[in-house]
Short mmCIF file of C-alpha atoms and ligand atoms in Angstrom, two decimals:
data_model
loop_
_atom_site.label_atom_id
_atom_site.label_comp_id
_atom_site.label_asym_id
_atom_site.label_seq_id
_atom_site.Cartn_x
_atom_site.Cartn_y
_atom_site.Cartn_z
CA MET Y 21 45.41 121.46 108.72
CA SER Y 22 48.76 122.52 110.16
CA LYS Y 23 50.10 125.36 108.35
CA ASN Y 24 53.90 123.82 107.72
CA LYS Y 25 52.39 120.89 106.40
CA ASN Y 26 53.13 119.92 103.07
CA ILE Y 27 50.31 118.79 101.02
CA LEU Y 28 51.47 117.91 97.95
CA GLN Y 29 53.75 115.70 99.31
CA ASP Y 30 52.39 111.65 98.98
CA THR Y 31 52.94 109.12 100.85
CA PHE Y 32 56.14 107.98 98.78
CA GLY Y 33 57.61 110.99 100.07
CA ARG Y 34 57.97 112.51 96.28
CA ASP Y 35 56.85 116.28 96.48
CA HIS Y 36 55.00 117.32 93.78
CA THR Y 37 56.74 120.95 92.35
CA TYR Y 38 55.35 120.29 88.68
CA LEU Y 39 52.45 121.15 87.50
CA ARG Y 40 50.96 120.42 83.78
CA ILE Y 41 47.86 122.62 83.07
CA SER Y 42 45.88 121.80 80.53
CA LEU Y 43 43.88 124.75 78.89
CA ILE Y 44 42.34 122.97 76.16
CA GLU Y 45 40.46 119.96 74.82
CA CYS Y 46 40.24 120.76 71.17
CA CYS Y 47 43.37 120.36 68.84
CA ASN Y 48 44.29 121.91 65.08
CA LEU Y 49 45.84 118.61 64.67
CA ARG Y 50 44.14 114.52 64.83
CA CYS Y 51 47.16 113.06 65.75
CA THR Y 52 46.50 109.14 65.48
CA TYR Y 53 47.91 108.24 68.96
CA CYS Y 54 46.07 110.83 70.94
CA MET Y 55 42.84 112.02 69.82
CA PRO Y 56 40.37 109.08 68.88
CA GLU Y 57 39.61 108.44 65.26
CA GLU Y 58 35.41 108.99 66.03
CA GLY Y 59 36.59 112.50 68.32
CA VAL Y 60 36.06 112.94 71.88
CA GLN Y 61 33.07 114.27 73.73
CA LEU Y 62 33.91 117.87 74.26
CA SER Y 63 32.99 119.07 77.98
CA PRO Y 64 30.56 122.06 77.78
CA LYS Y 65 32.09 125.45 77.19
CA SER Y 66 31.44 126.45 80.72
CA HIS Y 67 32.63 123.53 82.07
CA ILE Y 68 36.36 125.14 80.46
CA MET Y 69 38.29 127.21 83.63
CA THR Y 70 38.40 131.04 82.72
CA TYR Y 71 41.76 132.30 82.61
CA GLU Y 72 41.12 133.94 86.45
CA GLU Y 73 40.06 130.64 87.40
CA ILE Y 74 43.25 128.83 86.21
CA TYR Y 75 44.73 131.78 87.59
CA ASP Y 76 43.15 131.33 91.22
CA ILE Y 77 44.23 127.48 90.36
CA ALA Y 78 47.73 127.69 89.99
CA LYS Y 79 48.41 130.60 92.84
CA ILE Y 80 47.21 127.66 95.48
CA PHE Y 81 49.54 125.24 94.16
CA VAL Y 82 52.48 128.03 93.48
CA LYS Y 83 51.47 128.59 97.59
CA HIS Y 84 52.44 125.03 98.41
CA GLY Y 85 55.57 124.87 96.42
CA VAL Y 86 54.79 124.24 93.11
CA ASN Y 87 57.49 126.61 91.30
CA LYS Y 88 57.01 124.69 87.68
CA ILE Y 89 53.78 125.29 85.46
CA ARG Y 90 53.76 123.45 82.13
CA LEU Y 91 50.77 124.70 79.49
CA THR Y 92 49.51 121.76 77.47
CA GLY Y 93 45.92 120.70 75.66
CA GLY Y 94 45.09 120.19 73.34
CA GLU Y 95 46.40 122.17 71.41
CA PRO Y 96 47.02 125.39 73.92
CA LEU Y 97 47.77 128.48 71.50
CA VAL Y 98 44.44 127.72 69.56
CA ARG Y 99 42.66 128.67 73.53
CA LYS Y 100 41.47 132.13 72.28
CA ASP Y 101 42.90 134.27 75.97
CA PHE Y 102 45.97 132.11 75.80
CA LYS Y 103 47.85 135.53 75.96
CA VAL Y 104 45.95 136.68 79.27
CA VAL Y 105 46.35 133.10 80.18
CA LEU Y 106 50.05 133.30 80.11
CA GLU Y 107 50.49 137.15 81.13
CA LYS Y 108 48.47 136.40 84.17
CA LEU Y 109 50.31 132.91 84.80
CA ALA Y 110 53.82 134.86 84.26
CA THR Y 111 53.10 137.19 87.75
CA LEU Y 112 53.50 134.06 89.55
CA PRO Y 113 56.92 133.10 90.75
CA VAL Y 114 57.73 130.13 88.32
CA GLU Y 115 58.91 128.24 85.62
CA LEU Y 116 56.59 128.93 82.59
CA SER Y 117 56.78 126.32 79.85
CA ILE Y 118 54.80 125.08 76.48
CA THR Y 119 54.12 122.17 74.90
CA SER Y 120 52.70 122.90 71.62
CA ASN Y 121 52.25 121.12 68.57
CA ALA Y 122 54.03 124.60 66.78
CA VAL Y 123 51.85 124.83 63.95
CA ILE Y 124 50.68 128.16 65.38
CA ILE Y 125 53.46 129.06 67.65
CA ASP Y 126 54.63 131.97 65.13
CA ARG Y 127 52.34 134.10 66.24
CA PHE Y 128 52.95 133.97 69.65
CA ILE Y 129 57.03 135.19 69.25
CA ASP Y 130 56.62 138.27 71.57
CA VAL Y 131 54.35 136.82 73.83
CA LEU Y 132 56.42 134.11 74.77
CA LYS Y 133 59.61 135.79 75.12
CA THR Y 134 57.58 138.66 76.71
CA ASN Y 135 56.13 136.63 79.60
CA ASN Y 136 59.51 134.81 79.82
CA VAL Y 137 58.88 131.45 78.48
CA LYS Y 138 62.40 129.11 77.22
CA ASN Y 139 61.73 126.35 77.18
CA ILE Y 140 59.31 124.88 74.28
CA ASN Y 141 58.44 121.04 73.51
CA VAL Y 142 57.06 120.49 70.16
CA SER Y 143 55.66 117.45 69.00
CA LEU Y 144 56.77 116.15 65.35
CA ASP Y 145 56.76 112.49 64.50
CA SER Y 146 57.97 112.38 61.74
CA LEU Y 147 60.31 114.04 59.13
CA ASN Y 148 58.33 113.06 55.71
CA ARG Y 149 55.42 114.88 55.00
CA GLU Y 150 53.40 112.02 53.47
CA LYS Y 151 53.80 110.60 57.29
CA PHE Y 152 53.25 113.37 59.06
CA LYS Y 153 49.90 113.80 57.08
CA HIS Y 154 48.63 110.08 57.90
CA ILE Y 155 49.58 110.25 61.64
CA THR Y 156 48.06 113.77 62.43
CA ARG Y 157 45.12 113.59 60.43
CA ARG Y 158 46.41 116.85 58.52
CA ALA Y 159 48.93 118.85 56.26
CA GLU Y 160 50.50 120.84 57.80
CA PHE Y 161 54.13 119.52 58.72
CA ASP Y 162 55.81 122.21 56.20
CA LYS Y 163 54.48 125.31 59.50
CA VAL Y 164 56.11 122.61 61.88
CA TYR Y 165 58.95 122.14 60.72
CA ASN Y 166 59.30 125.87 59.55
CA ASN Y 167 58.73 126.54 63.19
CA ILE Y 168 61.10 124.40 65.22
CA LEU Y 169 63.78 126.14 63.29
CA LEU Y 170 62.27 129.57 63.85
CA LEU Y 171 62.28 128.59 67.65
CA VAL Y 172 65.72 127.60 67.66
CA LYS Y 173 66.24 131.09 65.77
CA GLU Y 174 64.88 133.07 68.01
CA GLY Y 175 66.82 131.60 71.22
CA PHE Y 176 64.14 129.08 72.89
CA ASN Y 177 65.35 125.96 73.82
CA VAL Y 178 63.09 123.52 72.27
CA LYS Y 179 62.92 120.12 72.47
CA VAL Y 180 60.78 117.86 70.06
CA ASN Y 181 58.54 114.79 71.69
CA THR Y 182 58.40 111.97 68.76
CA VAL Y 183 56.16 109.54 69.40
CA LEU Y 184 57.53 106.14 68.90
CA ILE Y 185 55.07 103.62 66.68
CA ASN Y 186 56.52 100.17 65.26
CA GLY Y 187 56.38 99.97 61.82
CA PHE Y 188 55.64 104.11 60.92
CA ASN Y 189 58.64 105.52 62.21
CA ASP Y 190 61.31 103.88 63.72
CA ASN Y 191 63.11 103.23 61.03
CA GLU Y 192 63.28 107.47 60.94
CA ILE Y 193 64.91 106.90 64.13
CA ILE Y 194 68.74 107.84 62.81
CA ASP Y 195 66.88 110.52 60.61
CA PHE Y 196 65.61 112.54 63.89
CA ILE Y 197 69.10 111.88 65.67
CA ASN Y 198 71.10 113.03 62.72
CA PHE Y 199 68.18 116.60 62.16
CA THR Y 200 70.51 117.13 66.16
CA LYS Y 201 73.66 117.20 64.14
CA GLU Y 202 73.18 120.91 63.37
CA HIS Y 203 70.40 121.67 65.32
CA PRO Y 204 70.85 122.80 69.35
CA ILE Y 205 67.47 120.70 69.78
CA SER Y 206 66.72 118.09 71.91
CA VAL Y 207 64.84 115.34 70.10
CA ARG Y 208 63.18 113.12 72.86
CA PHE Y 209 61.68 109.53 71.45
CA ILE Y 210 58.30 108.48 73.19
CA GLU Y 211 56.70 104.93 74.06
CA PHE Y 212 53.64 105.36 72.97
CA MET Y 213 51.59 105.04 75.46
CA PRO Y 214 47.52 103.47 76.25
CA PHE Y 215 44.55 105.88 76.53
CA ASP Y 216 41.27 105.57 75.94
CA GLY Y 217 40.50 105.36 71.82
CA ASN Y 218 43.98 105.13 70.70
CA LYS Y 219 43.92 101.03 69.78
CA TRP Y 220 47.46 100.98 71.68
CA ASP Y 221 48.84 97.46 71.62
CA MET Y 222 52.12 96.41 73.46
CA SER Y 223 53.72 95.52 69.27
CA LYS Y 224 52.77 99.06 68.56
CA MET Y 225 55.76 100.59 70.58
CA VAL Y 226 59.21 100.48 70.25
CA SER Y 227 60.93 100.11 72.92
CA TYR Y 228 63.82 102.17 75.16
CA ALA Y 229 66.14 99.19 74.10
CA GLU Y 230 64.59 98.63 71.00
CA VAL Y 231 65.67 102.48 70.13
CA MET Y 232 68.95 101.83 71.47
CA ASN Y 233 69.69 98.75 69.62
CA TYR Y 234 69.11 101.40 66.41
CA VAL Y 235 71.54 103.89 68.03
CA GLU Y 236 74.09 101.49 68.21
CA ASN Y 237 73.89 99.67 64.81
CA SER Y 238 74.55 103.09 63.19
CA PHE Y 239 76.88 104.94 65.56
CA SER Y 240 79.96 104.09 67.18
CA LYS Y 241 80.19 103.28 70.98
CA GLU Y 242 83.40 106.23 71.46
CA ASP Y 243 80.73 108.59 69.77
CA ILE Y 244 77.63 107.93 71.93
CA ILE Y 245 77.56 109.91 74.43
CA ARG Y 246 75.12 109.49 77.73
CA LEU Y 247 74.46 112.83 79.35
CA ALA Y 248 73.27 113.48 83.00
CA ASP Y 249 69.84 113.75 83.96
CA ALA Y 250 67.97 116.13 85.40
CA PRO Y 251 66.56 115.76 88.99
CA ASN Y 252 63.22 114.14 88.19
CA ASP Y 253 63.81 114.32 84.31
CA THR Y 254 61.37 111.31 82.53
CA SER Y 255 64.30 110.32 79.56
CA LYS Y 256 67.45 109.50 79.65
CA ASN Y 257 69.00 111.29 77.85
CA TYR Y 258 72.23 110.96 75.34
CA LYS Y 259 74.06 112.97 72.11
CA ILE Y 260 75.84 111.69 69.60
CA LYS Y 261 79.77 113.57 69.77
CA GLY Y 262 80.25 116.55 67.81
CA TYR Y 263 76.11 116.78 67.25
CA LYS Y 264 75.00 120.32 68.70
CA GLY Y 265 71.50 118.65 69.82
CA SER Y 266 71.06 115.71 71.63
CA PHE Y 267 68.24 113.21 72.06
CA ALA Y 268 66.99 111.46 75.09
CA ILE Y 269 64.36 108.63 75.36
CA ILE Y 270 61.04 108.66 77.85
CA SER Y 271 60.11 105.03 78.26
CA SER Y 272 56.95 105.53 80.68
CA VAL Y 273 56.21 102.24 79.85
CA THR Y 274 59.33 99.53 79.93
CA ASN Y 275 60.50 101.33 82.52
CA PRO Y 276 58.73 104.62 84.19
CA PHE Y 277 59.95 107.24 86.01
CA CYS Y 278 57.39 107.10 89.03
CA ASP Y 279 59.77 106.92 91.97
CA SER Y 280 60.78 110.29 91.23
CA CYS Y 281 57.68 111.87 90.24
CA ASN Y 282 56.87 115.36 90.78
CA ARG Y 283 53.97 116.21 88.79
CA LEU Y 284 50.67 116.82 88.79
CA ARG Y 285 47.92 117.95 85.86
CA LEU Y 286 44.94 119.96 85.62
CA THR Y 287 43.13 119.13 82.90
CA ALA Y 288 40.83 121.94 81.10
CA ASN Y 289 37.67 120.80 82.95
CA GLY Y 290 38.84 121.60 85.92
CA GLN Y 291 40.03 117.94 87.25
CA LEU Y 292 42.92 117.24 89.14
CA LYS Y 293 44.61 114.26 87.74
CA ASN Y 294 47.55 112.81 90.12
CA CYS Y 295 48.96 110.64 87.97
CA LEU Y 296 49.24 110.24 83.72
CA PHE Y 297 47.70 107.28 83.92
CA SER Y 298 44.94 107.25 86.81
CA SER Y 299 41.51 107.06 86.05
CA THR Y 300 40.09 109.06 89.28
CA GLU Y 301 40.17 112.68 89.66
CA SER Y 302 39.15 115.60 91.57
CA ASP Y 303 36.54 118.46 91.03
CA LEU Y 304 38.49 121.24 91.60
CA LEU Y 305 36.91 123.59 89.40
CA THR Y 306 33.15 123.43 90.82
CA LEU Y 307 35.03 123.61 94.82
CA LEU Y 308 36.02 126.80 93.73
CA ARG Y 309 32.92 128.04 92.15
CA ALA Y 310 31.06 126.77 94.82
CA GLY Y 311 33.10 129.31 96.72
CA ARG Y 312 34.67 126.67 98.78
CA PRO Y 313 38.50 125.60 99.63
CA ILE Y 314 40.17 123.44 97.20
CA GLU Y 315 43.34 123.14 99.55
CA PRO Y 316 41.82 119.56 101.13
CA ALA Y 317 40.90 118.31 97.93
CA ILE Y 318 44.54 118.77 96.68
CA GLU Y 319 46.06 117.35 99.72
CA LYS Y 320 43.29 114.39 99.35
CA ALA Y 321 44.49 113.39 95.60
CA VAL Y 322 47.72 113.66 96.55
CA LYS Y 323 47.70 111.64 98.98
CA VAL Y 324 46.08 108.85 97.57
CA LYS Y 325 48.14 108.89 94.81
CA LEU Y 326 49.85 105.53 93.59
CA LYS Y 327 53.06 104.34 93.98
CA MET Y 328 53.31 103.52 89.84
CA ARG Y 329 51.62 104.33 86.85
CA GLY Y 330 47.84 104.96 88.64
CA GLY Y 331 48.33 101.33 89.60
CA MET Y 332 49.35 100.19 86.43
CA ASP Y 333 52.11 98.63 88.24
CA SER Y 334 53.01 95.76 85.67
CA LEU Y 335 53.42 95.06 81.85
CA LYS Y 336 50.09 92.95 82.61
CA LYS Y 337 47.78 94.86 83.89
CA LEU Y 338 49.48 97.58 81.32
CA GLU Y 339 47.71 94.97 78.79
CA LYS Y 340 44.85 95.10 80.14
CA PRO Y 341 42.31 97.26 77.89
CA GLU Y 342 39.66 97.06 80.58
CA LEU Y 343 42.13 99.32 82.54
CA HIS Y 344 42.85 102.20 80.42
CA THR Y 345 39.54 102.78 79.07
CA LYS Y 346 39.00 104.69 82.12
CA ASN Y 347 41.03 106.93 81.88
CA ARG Y 348 40.67 109.65 79.15
CA SER Y 349 41.97 109.88 76.00
CA MET Y 350 45.38 111.77 76.03
CA ILE Y 351 43.50 114.86 74.10
CA THR Y 352 41.94 115.66 77.44
CA ILE Y 353 44.14 115.24 80.20
CA GLY Y 354 47.06 117.53 78.59
CA GLY Y 355 50.60 115.29 77.66
N1 SAM B 414 49.24 119.44 71.42
C1 SAM B 414 50.34 119.76 71.94
C2 SAM B 414 51.46 119.10 71.34
O1 SAM B 414 50.98 118.11 70.57
O2 SAM B 414 52.31 118.79 71.89
C3 SAM B 414 50.19 119.67 73.68
C4 SAM B 414 49.05 118.14 73.60
S1 SAM B 414 49.81 117.22 73.55
C5 SAM B 414 48.67 115.81 74.41
C6 SAM B 414 51.46 116.13 74.43
C7 SAM B 414 51.90 115.26 74.38
O3 SAM B 414 51.70 114.06 73.92
C8 SAM B 414 52.59 115.52 72.98
O4 SAM B 414 54.28 114.83 73.00
C9 SAM B 414 52.17 113.59 72.12
O5 SAM B 414 53.16 113.42 71.17
C10 SAM B 414 52.11 113.47 73.99
N2 SAM B 414 50.89 112.27 73.73
C11 SAM B 414 49.44 112.05 72.96
N3 SAM B 414 50.00 111.16 73.02
C12 SAM B 414 50.56 109.88 73.06
C13 SAM B 414 50.67 108.69 73.27
N4 SAM B 414 49.58 107.75 73.54
N5 SAM B 414 51.81 108.10 74.05
C14 SAM B 414 52.91 108.96 73.81
N6 SAM B 414 52.84 110.22 74.08
C15 SAM B 414 51.49 110.48 73.76
FE1 SF4 B 415 46.88 117.70 68.84
FE2 SF4 B 415 49.01 117.61 70.40
FE3 SF4 B 415 47.04 115.21 70.87
FE4 SF4 B 415 48.08 115.60 68.46
S1 SF4 B 415 49.43 115.13 70.26
S2 SF4 B 415 46.21 115.46 68.60
S3 SF4 B 415 48.92 117.91 68.78
S4 SF4 B 415 46.87 117.50 71.53
#
């Protein structure tokens, strides 16, 4: 391998500078679109990366150009040694961020601040206590809602991730946007995506176009401001004139952002996934444990990355359940 070769560049010229690391396969919520009703087959504990292994693998990615790491899961904060993982990763020259359901995040405010975590994405799919309970199968609405307000008060950049499901929470789109009136948060509406066991079908998805329809029917044209999207941004960003926060739409299904994709994913059991939708994985952990170099496997995985959505490059293909079930459930990938 030549020294100057960028092993994180794929055959479409995309440089992968962003690594999402799943810390755990377990969660303290059971969101229906993420966790199958019957649960998931968890990896044996001995197959889950230790904090040293997470650090060793991350360090290699950083050496090759990764400058952003997001910790996710499952619920990353329920990992017992979360603090240690964070402290180790904070020694690397990267921007660290986290995606959490925020149920217990109030206990981690100092740890997050000390380790320079500024950007926090929190999942919240309903502003209604009963609906929250229905979708997450847990009665934790008050904790999550109050913790979102706490994070804002403590000065974090907070994005709220809302997976829209037709007939369930699409009637709350405007309530969520109005939530940004007084709070400087960004609500991101996510198109419901298909994963193993989540009973996806196209009719349950609320598309980008449908969200904008709701928005245009509720606010005047002059008040809907299109914001500039950051490079490699997966969302189309907007705000309502005079509102403190903003909103965005992540349209992985109807309008994917694969052309500018810079992401790789490392699962909690040490498998590299070159795409959220890809069914193939590269086992970095076994190589690491055997004392073998992991760079060739990383390079190979990046080189075989397909142009769009792990090969599901049309809505027709996405609609074929036999293709989704080759992939994992979202809870064990790390969104
Ligand atoms: N537990 C954390 C949380 O909920 O934020 C982190 C892990 S969760 C898998 C990461 C993100 O994936 C969440 O924002 C969740 O809404 C999103 N997600 C899970 N399943 C999804 C699906 N089927 N379609 C779209 N987004 C999904
Ligand atoms: Fe847990 Fe997050 Fe999945 Fe909900 S979306 S079940 S909070 S991992």
